[in-house]
C-alpha cells in the first residue's frame, strides 16, 4: 500500500474531535409533534399571538406536505414523532455577563476552542451562542446597541422588536416554502436576530455558534438578518455537535434581507457537525433552507460555507437578486468522508437589471463519501444584462467515493450571459511527485494541494474563520490529506 | 391539472387493431416483447412535468391530439419526397424509404459490399429472423421510458443495417422517414437496428422529413450495436413539419475499442425530444456526440444525452449547440455517468446556446455523476448572445445589421456543420443555415 493510500485511509478513519456530551439539566418537551406541542413551545417562549398563528399555519401546511426525495442522498426515513421539539438548558434566568453562564457550558465551548471569554478578549467577535435551543449569552450587545444595531437571540427579538419580526419573518423563506422550512416554521425554538440600521457599518464580525447537545432533540433554529440602506454586516455561523449514535435532525432556516440600496450582508458558515462513525452510523441530518433577498439597488449578499460535518447535508444558500445591479455570491467547500453525503449548492435568481452572480464550489470526496453540487441559475425575462459565472470543481480521494454535478441553467433574457464550468479529477501523481522531490512529505503535499484547491473559497472567509476552516480541513486531512 | 392519459387509449386501441398484422412478423418471443412493452406503456402513461426527466417538456398538447396509425400503405408519389432529398444527394431508390412508417420497396443495393445488408425491418424479420431478434429490443430499455415502450409495442417496419466483420461500407447509408397526415393526424413508430460487427466501418444518415404543416407524431427508436473495433459515423437530420411532434431515442452499445460518433441536427417539429444513450461497455471505446439545433416560432427542442462510462480507459466528447429565436425553447440535459471501476475515463461535455430573442428560453443541465477517482471529467455550459464587438466590426465594413447577425449566427453553427463528413449533406446544412434560418432579431415568426 502506498503512503498516499494509507494517509487517505487515515484521513477517512479520523475520529470526531468534538464528541462529548455536556450534562446539563435540560427543560425538554416529550417527543412528538402536534398542535399542542407548538402551542406549548409558543407559550414557553411567551410569544405574541401572531407568531403562534404563524406557527400553526406552517404546521397545518406541513402536515399536507411530503418529504422531498429528489436530492441525491439516501437515508432511512425520519420519524418526526420521535423527536423532542424543545430543549432548553436550565436555569433559564436572564444573563448579563459571562460569569452568570453555567460554567459547564462555558467549559464545553472551551473544549471546542471557542471560549466566549477568549473570543471577547482577543478577536472582537460578538458571539451569540445557541446551546441547543436557547441563546445563553450575548456579548458586545451594549456596544452594538449604541450604534443602533440589534443583535440578539430570536426569542428576545420577538419580545422586544415584534414589529420588525412580523414584517420580515417568512418574507424570504415563506413558511410553506418546502417540507423542512415548514417544519422549522412550526417548531423553531430560537436563533439569532440581527438588524443593521441605515448607514451603519457593523464594526465587528457577528457570530453564533450552534451546538446540538441533548440526545434526540432536533435543532430548529431560525436566523433573520436585515440590513438597511448603505449598511454592512458580516455574520459568522459555526456548528458542532457531540457524538451520538442516533441520527439527529437539524432543520434550520436562515433569511437575509438586504433591504435598502447598497446594503451588504456577508454570511459565513463553518459546519463541523458529527458526521457519523466510519461505518456510517449516526451523524447529523442537516436539512437547511438558507436564502437571501437583495431588494435594494446595488445591494449584495455573499454566502461562504465550509461544510465538513454532518452525515447528510442538504442545503442551498440562495440569492434572489431583485434590486437592479445587485450582486449574489456563493463560495463553498464541501468535504465528505466515511459515509457522509452532501447535496449542496445554490440558487441565483436574477430579477433586476444588470444583476451579477458568482458561484465557486469545491467538493472533496474521500472514503465512501458522496458529494453533489446542485445549483440553479435562473435569469428572468426582465433581468437585462444579467451575468453569471459558475465554477464547480471536485477532488476525489480514493476510489469508493463519488462526485456529482447537477447544474440547472435557465435563461429567459437574450442579453444575459451565463457560464458554467465543472471539472472532476484526483490529485495528480505528478503534483505529489513534484512536492516529494522538494522534500515535502506526501501528507504535507496533500495538505498543500487540498488547501490550494480550496483557496478561492477560504480567502472569502473572515480572518478568524479562515484560520479555523483551514485547521478543520487540516485536522480532517491530518498527516494525510491528499 | 391536465390529464395526460386521455391520449393513451388511442394508442392502446391502435395496438388492438394492428396486433394480428404485427404478430405475423418475428417469433412468438418478439410478440411477447411487444405485449409486455404495451402493458408497460399502459402502466407508465405519458410523463408529466413533475417527472424530473420531463420537467421542461410539457406533453399536454401531444396527448390532446388523436393520432391514428396510418393505413398500411399510402399511395404517395415519390416526387415530393425526392424533391426534398435531392439537395442532400439522396435518390429515393438508394435509401431505405419509409412512408408513414411503411417501407415502399427494398432499396437498390448496388454498391453495397457483399454480405452487408440494408433493408426494411419487416423484410429482415422474415428473412433473418433469428439474427435480427438476437439484437432487436435488447438494448433500448422500455422500463422507464413510455415512448420507447410504445415503439417497442409497435415493432414492425423500420430499417435494418448489418455490416459484417472486417467490412467497410464507403458509401453513406441513407435511412429516410417521411410522414404526412392526409387530413387526420397520424403516428408512426419506426424502428431501426444497426449491427456493426468486428472491425467494420460505415456511415449512416437518418433523415426525418414530413409534408410541411402536417400534424403527425414520429416516435422512433434506433439501436446501434458497435462490435469490437467497429467504427460508426451516425448522422441524424430532423426537418419535420413545423406542426409535427418528434420523439427519438438512440441507444448505442459499444464493445472494446469501438468508435461511435453521432451528429444530430434538429430544425423541424413543434416539439422534439431527442435522446441518446450510449453505453461504453468495454475498454478503449470512444464516443463523440455532437449536436446542433435551431428553434424559432413556438418550437421546443429537447436534447437528452446520457453517456455511460461502464469500463476503464474510455473517452467521450460531446458538443451541443443551440440557437434560439422567436419564442423558441431549448432544453439540454447531458449526463456523464462514470461507473465505480471506470478508471482513466476521459470525458468532456460542452453545451453552448445562443439566444437571439428575449422571448426565447433555454434550460441547460450539464450533469456529471462520477464514482471513480482516476478520471478526467469536465463539463461546461455557456449561454449568451452575438458578440456586440463582432457585430460592430461587420457593420463598420458596410455589412447590414440583419446580414451581420446572420453571418455571426452561421459562424456559431458552422463549428458543428464542418464536422459532417458527408459532403452533400454538409453543403445542404450550410445552405440551410445561411439562407433559411436567418435570425428574426427578436421578432416572432
mmCIF file of C-alpha atoms in Angstrom, chain A residues 128-411:
data_model
loop_
_atom_site.group_PDB
_atom_site.id
_atom_site.type_symbol
_atom_site.label_atom_id
_atom_site.label_comp_id
_atom_site.label_asym_id
_atom_site.label_seq_id
_atom_site.Cartn_x
_atom_site.Cartn_y
_atom_site.Cartn_z
ATOM 1 C CA UNK A 128 -24.444 34.851 20.350
ATOM 2 C CA UNK A 129 -24.128 31.261 21.461
ATOM 3 C CA UNK A 130 -27.066 28.989 20.818
ATOM 4 C CA UNK A 131 -26.805 25.992 23.116
ATOM 5 C CA UNK A 132 -29.404 23.600 21.945
ATOM 6 C CA UNK A 133 -32.254 25.886 21.553
ATOM 7 C CA UNK A 134 -31.976 28.821 23.843
ATOM 8 C CA UNK A 135 -29.491 31.560 23.436
ATOM 9 C CA UNK A 136 -27.409 31.691 26.583
ATOM 10 C CA UNK A 137 -25.212 34.656 26.327
ATOM 11 C CA UNK A 138 -24.766 37.550 24.045
ATOM 12 C CA UNK A 139 -21.644 39.585 24.134
ATOM 13 C CA UNK A 140 -20.912 43.063 22.984
ATOM 14 C CA UNK A 141 -24.589 43.728 22.795
ATOM 15 C CA UNK A 142 -24.370 47.025 24.564
ATOM 16 C CA UNK A 143 -21.635 48.272 22.330
ATOM 17 C CA UNK A 144 -23.639 47.369 19.258
ATOM 18 C CA UNK A 145 -26.780 48.877 20.681
ATOM 19 C CA UNK A 146 -25.086 52.256 20.805
ATOM 20 C CA UNK A 147 -24.869 52.206 17.038
ATOM 21 C CA UNK A 148 -28.449 51.146 16.706
ATOM 22 C CA UNK A 149 -27.586 47.599 15.768
ATOM 23 C CA UNK A 150 -29.866 44.989 17.169
ATOM 24 C CA UNK A 151 -28.127 41.666 17.666
ATOM 25 C CA UNK A 152 -29.895 39.281 19.962
ATOM 26 C CA UNK A 153 -31.482 35.893 20.211
ATOM 27 C CA UNK A 154 -34.588 35.367 18.188
ATOM 28 C CA UNK A 155 -36.770 34.948 21.273
ATOM 29 C CA UNK A 156 -35.581 38.254 22.588
ATOM 30 C CA UNK A 157 -36.295 39.948 19.278
ATOM 31 C CA UNK A 158 -39.801 38.543 19.370
ATOM 32 C CA UNK A 159 -40.299 40.164 22.774
ATOM 33 C CA UNK A 160 -38.588 43.456 22.091
ATOM 34 C CA UNK A 161 -38.984 44.096 18.395
ATOM 35 C CA UNK A 162 -42.153 42.272 17.387
ATOM 36 C CA UNK A 163 -42.824 44.760 14.578
ATOM 37 C CA UNK A 164 -39.576 44.009 12.802
ATOM 38 C CA UNK A 165 -40.048 40.298 13.275
ATOM 39 C CA UNK A 166 -43.576 40.412 11.988
ATOM 40 C CA UNK A 167 -42.559 42.493 8.996
ATOM 41 C CA UNK A 168 -39.682 40.334 7.836
ATOM 42 C CA UNK A 169 -40.225 36.829 9.212
ATOM 43 C CA UNK A 170 -41.016 34.483 6.352
ATOM 44 C CA UNK A 171 -40.679 37.183 3.744
ATOM 45 C CA UNK A 172 -37.801 35.394 2.030
ATOM 46 C CA UNK A 173 -38.475 31.805 3.032
ATOM 47 C CA UNK A 174 -42.251 31.572 3.329
ATOM 48 C CA UNK A 175 -43.442 29.041 5.890
ATOM 49 C CA UNK A 176 -44.840 26.966 3.041
ATOM 50 C CA UNK A 177 -41.605 27.007 1.035
ATOM 51 C CA UNK A 178 -40.564 23.424 1.468
ATOM 52 C CA UNK A 179 -41.029 20.473 3.792
ATOM 53 C CA UNK A 180 -38.220 21.317 6.204
ATOM 54 C CA UNK A 181 -38.799 25.067 6.109
ATOM 55 C CA UNK A 182 -42.427 24.430 7.016
ATOM 56 C CA UNK A 183 -41.368 22.149 9.845
ATOM 57 C CA UNK A 184 -38.934 24.756 11.094
ATOM 58 C CA UNK A 185 -41.540 27.500 10.867
ATOM 59 C CA UNK A 186 -43.879 25.435 13.014
ATOM 60 C CA UNK A 187 -41.462 24.472 15.752
ATOM 61 C CA UNK A 188 -38.431 26.751 15.643
ATOM 62 C CA UNK A 189 -37.123 27.281 19.127
ATOM 63 C CA UNK A 190 -34.585 30.025 18.877
ATOM 64 C CA UNK A 191 -31.921 31.538 16.726
ATOM 65 C CA UNK A 192 -30.344 34.854 16.042
ATOM 66 C CA UNK A 193 -31.774 38.156 15.010
ATOM 67 C CA UNK A 194 -29.799 40.978 13.576
ATOM 68 C CA UNK A 195 -30.856 44.410 12.366
ATOM 69 C CA UNK A 196 -28.420 46.935 10.932
ATOM 70 C CA UNK A 197 -29.908 50.401 10.585
ATOM 71 C CA UNK A 198 -29.352 52.779 7.719
ATOM 72 C CA UNK A 199 -25.815 53.927 7.072
ATOM 73 C CA UNK A 200 -24.216 51.747 9.745
ATOM 74 C CA UNK A 201 -21.231 49.589 9.064
ATOM 75 C CA UNK A 202 -21.151 46.907 11.728
ATOM 76 C CA UNK A 203 -17.719 47.300 13.346
ATOM 77 C CA UNK A 204 -17.224 43.647 14.225
ATOM 78 C CA UNK A 205 -17.962 40.241 12.873
ATOM 79 C CA UNK A 206 -21.176 38.976 14.397
ATOM 80 C CA UNK A 207 -21.073 35.360 15.280
ATOM 81 C CA UNK A 208 -23.194 32.494 16.558
ATOM 82 C CA UNK A 209 -22.150 29.045 17.492
ATOM 83 C CA UNK A 210 -24.744 26.377 17.248
ATOM 84 C CA UNK A 211 -24.323 23.235 19.173
ATOM 85 C CA UNK A 212 -26.681 20.321 19.314
ATOM 86 C CA UNK A 213 -26.393 18.667 22.654
ATOM 87 C CA UNK A 214 -29.315 16.843 24.235
ATOM 88 C CA UNK A 215 -29.932 13.487 22.579
ATOM 89 C CA UNK A 216 -32.895 13.192 20.246
ATOM 90 C CA UNK A 217 -33.636 16.859 20.064
ATOM 91 C CA UNK A 218 -33.921 18.252 16.663
ATOM 92 C CA UNK A 219 -32.443 21.641 16.381
ATOM 93 C CA UNK A 220 -34.668 24.086 14.605
ATOM 94 C CA UNK A 221 -33.190 27.492 14.759
ATOM 95 C CA UNK A 222 -34.103 30.476 12.777
ATOM 96 C CA UNK A 223 -31.890 33.349 11.795
ATOM 97 C CA UNK A 224 -33.106 36.651 10.464
ATOM 98 C CA UNK A 225 -30.716 39.368 9.324
ATOM 99 C CA UNK A 226 -31.908 42.682 7.983
ATOM 100 C CA UNK A 227 -29.590 45.294 6.520
ATOM 101 C CA UNK A 228 -30.949 48.730 5.708
ATOM 102 C CA UNK A 229 -29.686 51.222 3.155
ATOM 103 C CA UNK A 230 -25.915 51.729 2.994
ATOM 104 C CA UNK A 231 -25.249 49.286 5.808
ATOM 105 C CA UNK A 232 -22.836 46.397 6.049
ATOM 106 C CA UNK A 233 -22.673 43.328 8.223
ATOM 107 C CA UNK A 234 -20.568 40.217 8.295
ATOM 108 C CA UNK A 235 -22.076 37.294 10.112
ATOM 109 C CA UNK A 236 -20.383 34.049 11.101
ATOM 110 C CA UNK A 237 -22.017 30.801 11.978
ATOM 111 C CA UNK A 238 -20.217 27.805 13.389
ATOM 112 C CA UNK A 239 -21.740 24.475 14.187
ATOM 113 C CA UNK A 240 -20.665 21.424 16.136
ATOM 114 C CA UNK A 241 -22.482 18.543 17.794
ATOM 115 C CA UNK A 242 -21.388 15.856 20.210
ATOM 116 C CA UNK A 243 -21.043 12.272 19.167
ATOM 117 C CA UNK A 244 -24.365 10.479 19.113
ATOM 118 C CA UNK A 245 -25.352 7.149 17.769
ATOM 119 C CA UNK A 246 -28.755 8.077 16.514
ATOM 120 C CA UNK A 247 -29.191 10.454 13.680
ATOM 121 C CA UNK A 248 -30.205 13.863 14.767
ATOM 122 C CA UNK A 249 -32.221 16.155 12.625
ATOM 123 C CA UNK A 250 -31.270 19.714 12.070
ATOM 124 C CA UNK A 251 -33.616 21.847 10.025
ATOM 125 C CA UNK A 252 -32.725 25.487 10.231
ATOM 126 C CA UNK A 253 -33.956 28.455 8.276
ATOM 127 C CA UNK A 254 -31.822 31.494 7.593
ATOM 128 C CA UNK A 255 -33.297 34.597 5.997
ATOM 129 C CA UNK A 256 -31.177 37.509 4.879
ATOM 130 C CA UNK A 257 -32.688 40.726 3.669
ATOM 131 C CA UNK A 258 -30.565 43.390 2.062
ATOM 132 C CA UNK A 259 -33.483 45.757 2.244
ATOM 133 C CA UNK A 260 -32.017 49.082 1.207
ATOM 134 C CA UNK A 261 -29.812 50.351 -1.591
ATOM 135 C CA UNK A 262 -26.133 49.448 -1.213
ATOM 136 C CA UNK A 263 -26.845 47.143 1.722
ATOM 137 C CA UNK A 264 -24.354 44.324 2.087
ATOM 138 C CA UNK A 265 -24.566 41.088 4.013
ATOM 139 C CA UNK A 266 -21.778 38.588 4.230
ATOM 140 C CA UNK A 267 -22.744 35.275 5.761
ATOM 141 C CA UNK A 268 -20.104 32.691 6.547
ATOM 142 C CA UNK A 269 -20.624 29.194 7.874
ATOM 143 C CA UNK A 270 -18.234 26.611 9.158
ATOM 144 C CA UNK A 271 -20.181 23.446 9.775
ATOM 145 C CA UNK A 272 -18.487 20.658 11.655
ATOM 146 C CA UNK A 273 -21.311 18.557 12.981
ATOM 147 C CA UNK A 274 -20.854 14.955 13.867
ATOM 148 C CA UNK A 275 -20.577 13.119 10.562
ATOM 149 C CA UNK A 276 -21.292 9.628 11.888
ATOM 150 C CA UNK A 277 -18.726 6.945 12.587
ATOM 151 C CA UNK A 278 -16.710 5.208 9.935
ATOM 152 C CA UNK A 279 -19.432 2.615 9.391
ATOM 153 C CA UNK A 280 -21.809 5.425 8.563
ATOM 154 C CA UNK A 281 -23.806 5.087 11.813
ATOM 155 C CA UNK A 282 -25.174 8.195 13.420
ATOM 156 C CA UNK A 283 -24.416 11.722 12.487
ATOM 157 C CA UNK A 284 -26.465 14.811 11.892
ATOM 158 C CA UNK A 285 -29.005 15.229 9.144
ATOM 159 C CA UNK A 286 -28.510 18.798 8.134
ATOM 160 C CA UNK A 287 -31.541 19.897 6.102
ATOM 161 C CA UNK A 288 -31.306 23.628 5.958
ATOM 162 C CA UNK A 289 -33.014 26.368 4.000
ATOM 163 C CA UNK A 290 -30.942 29.493 3.564
ATOM 164 C CA UNK A 291 -31.981 32.312 1.349
ATOM 165 C CA UNK A 292 -31.254 35.960 0.938
ATOM 166 C CA UNK A 293 -33.074 38.692 -0.930
ATOM 167 C CA UNK A 294 -31.207 41.622 -2.437
ATOM 168 C CA UNK A 295 -34.017 44.130 -2.531
ATOM 169 C CA UNK A 296 -32.118 47.403 -2.772
ATOM 170 C CA UNK A 297 -30.238 48.688 -5.778
ATOM 171 C CA UNK A 298 -26.583 47.666 -5.725
ATOM 172 C CA UNK A 299 -27.176 45.522 -2.667
ATOM 173 C CA UNK A 300 -25.062 42.443 -2.163
ATOM 174 C CA UNK A 301 -25.339 39.120 -0.405
ATOM 175 C CA UNK A 302 -22.406 36.802 -0.126
ATOM 176 C CA UNK A 303 -22.583 33.229 1.191
ATOM 177 C CA UNK A 304 -19.435 31.404 2.162
ATOM 178 C CA UNK A 305 -19.612 27.920 3.576
ATOM 179 C CA UNK A 306 -17.193 25.269 4.677
ATOM 180 C CA UNK A 307 -19.079 22.041 5.190
ATOM 181 C CA UNK A 308 -17.030 19.297 6.755
ATOM 182 C CA UNK A 309 -19.528 17.694 9.107
ATOM 183 C CA UNK A 310 -22.976 16.073 9.125
ATOM 184 C CA UNK A 311 -23.920 12.644 7.908
ATOM 185 C CA UNK A 312 -26.147 14.279 5.339
ATOM 186 C CA UNK A 313 -26.009 17.840 4.207
ATOM 187 C CA UNK A 314 -28.854 19.194 2.156
ATOM 188 C CA UNK A 315 -28.679 22.901 1.736
ATOM 189 C CA UNK A 316 -28.736 25.527 -0.953
ATOM 190 C CA UNK A 317 -27.950 29.032 0.261
ATOM 191 C CA UNK A 318 -29.614 31.169 -2.362
ATOM 192 C CA UNK A 319 -29.857 34.749 -3.530
ATOM 193 C CA UNK A 320 -32.847 36.467 -5.020
ATOM 194 C CA UNK A 321 -31.444 39.407 -6.912
ATOM 195 C CA UNK A 322 -34.399 41.777 -7.094
ATOM 196 C CA UNK A 323 -32.685 45.146 -6.990
ATOM 197 C CA UNK A 324 -31.034 46.458 -10.124
ATOM 198 C CA UNK A 325 -27.278 45.934 -10.128
ATOM 199 C CA UNK A 326 -27.460 43.705 -7.071
ATOM 200 C CA UNK A 327 -24.837 41.033 -6.563
ATOM 201 C CA UNK A 328 -25.058 37.484 -5.272
ATOM 202 C CA UNK A 329 -22.085 35.331 -4.381
ATOM 203 C CA UNK A 330 -21.685 31.761 -3.256
ATOM 204 C CA UNK A 331 -18.418 30.203 -2.176
ATOM 205 C CA UNK A 332 -18.418 26.692 -0.874
ATOM 206 C CA UNK A 333 -16.089 23.937 0.237
ATOM 207 C CA UNK A 334 -17.809 20.655 0.993
ATOM 208 C CA UNK A 335 -15.883 17.706 2.332
ATOM 209 C CA UNK A 336 -17.382 14.234 2.603
ATOM 210 C CA UNK A 337 -15.564 11.276 4.117
ATOM 211 C CA UNK A 338 -16.611 7.891 5.507
ATOM 212 C CA UNK A 339 -20.276 7.545 4.537
ATOM 213 C CA UNK A 340 -21.087 11.242 4.515
ATOM 214 C CA UNK A 341 -23.378 12.570 1.837
ATOM 215 C CA UNK A 342 -23.651 16.140 0.755
ATOM 216 C CA UNK A 343 -26.105 17.568 -1.742
ATOM 217 C CA UNK A 344 -25.408 21.248 -1.690
ATOM 218 C CA UNK A 345 -25.190 24.226 -3.969
ATOM 219 C CA UNK A 346 -27.039 27.425 -4.521
ATOM 220 C CA UNK A 347 -29.783 29.191 -6.400
ATOM 221 C CA UNK A 348 -29.228 32.512 -8.053
ATOM 222 C CA UNK A 349 -32.445 34.088 -9.235
ATOM 223 C CA UNK A 350 -31.846 37.159 -11.351
ATOM 224 C CA UNK A 351 -34.812 39.502 -11.489
ATOM 225 C CA UNK A 352 -33.327 43.007 -11.599
ATOM 226 C CA UNK A 353 -31.339 44.537 -14.425
ATOM 227 C CA UNK A 354 -27.540 44.288 -14.523
ATOM 228 C CA UNK A 355 -27.517 41.762 -11.709
ATOM 229 C CA UNK A 356 -24.427 39.644 -11.247
ATOM 230 C CA UNK A 357 -23.710 36.384 -9.507
ATOM 231 C CA UNK A 358 -20.665 34.252 -8.918
ATOM 232 C CA UNK A 359 -20.637 30.646 -7.820
ATOM 233 C CA UNK A 360 -17.478 28.875 -6.760
ATOM 234 C CA UNK A 361 -17.996 25.404 -5.370
ATOM 235 C CA UNK A 362 -15.270 22.991 -4.350
ATOM 236 C CA UNK A 363 -16.193 19.454 -3.452
ATOM 237 C CA UNK A 364 -13.794 16.990 -1.863
ATOM 238 C CA UNK A 365 -14.818 13.354 -1.522
ATOM 239 C CA UNK A 366 -12.948 10.648 0.345
ATOM 240 C CA UNK A 367 -13.750 7.242 1.777
ATOM 241 C CA UNK A 368 -17.306 6.347 0.750
ATOM 242 C CA UNK A 369 -18.354 9.986 0.684
ATOM 243 C CA UNK A 370 -20.801 11.206 -1.927
ATOM 244 C CA UNK A 371 -20.611 14.848 -2.834
ATOM 245 C CA UNK A 372 -23.150 16.524 -5.075
ATOM 246 C CA UNK A 373 -23.263 20.063 -6.343
ATOM 247 C CA UNK A 374 -26.765 21.069 -7.341
ATOM 248 C CA UNK A 375 -27.391 24.615 -8.345
ATOM 249 C CA UNK A 376 -29.853 26.757 -10.209
ATOM 250 C CA UNK A 377 -29.105 29.878 -12.149
ATOM 251 C CA UNK A 378 -32.292 31.492 -13.340
ATOM 252 C CA UNK A 379 -32.362 34.618 -15.439
ATOM 253 C CA UNK A 380 -35.834 36.077 -15.588
ATOM 254 C CA UNK A 381 -37.152 37.933 -18.572
ATOM 255 C CA UNK A 382 -36.591 41.413 -17.160
ATOM 256 C CA UNK A 383 -33.038 40.761 -15.996
ATOM 257 C CA UNK A 384 -31.316 42.544 -18.845
ATOM 258 C CA UNK A 385 -27.534 42.180 -18.951
ATOM 259 C CA UNK A 386 -27.538 39.703 -16.111
ATOM 260 C CA UNK A 387 -24.263 37.928 -15.673
ATOM 261 C CA UNK A 388 -23.410 34.656 -14.011
ATOM 262 C CA UNK A 389 -20.232 32.719 -13.665
ATOM 263 C CA UNK A 390 -20.174 29.308 -12.027
ATOM 264 C CA UNK A 391 -17.291 27.057 -11.336
ATOM 265 C CA UNK A 392 -17.641 23.678 -9.671
ATOM 266 C CA UNK A 393 -14.577 21.595 -9.067
ATOM 267 C CA UNK A 394 -14.441 18.206 -7.450
ATOM 268 C CA UNK A 395 -11.492 16.422 -5.987
ATOM 269 C CA UNK A 396 -11.666 12.676 -5.453
ATOM 270 C CA UNK A 397 -9.545 10.956 -2.825
ATOM 271 C CA UNK A 398 -9.974 7.222 -3.103
ATOM 272 C CA UNK A 399 -11.889 5.024 -5.476
ATOM 273 C CA UNK A 400 -15.023 4.405 -3.439
ATOM 274 C CA UNK A 401 -16.298 7.945 -3.277
ATOM 275 C CA UNK A 402 -18.373 9.877 -5.758
ATOM 276 C CA UNK A 403 -18.609 13.410 -7.049
ATOM 277 C CA UNK A 404 -21.621 14.667 -8.919
ATOM 278 C CA UNK A 405 -22.538 17.925 -10.533
ATOM 279 C CA UNK A 406 -26.095 18.877 -11.427
ATOM 280 C CA UNK A 407 -26.376 22.470 -12.517
ATOM 281 C CA UNK A 408 -29.670 23.836 -13.786
ATOM 282 C CA UNK A 409 -29.385 26.838 -16.040
ATOM 283 C CA UNK A 410 -32.483 28.673 -17.126
ATOM 284 C CA UNK A 411 -32.280 31.825 -19.199
#
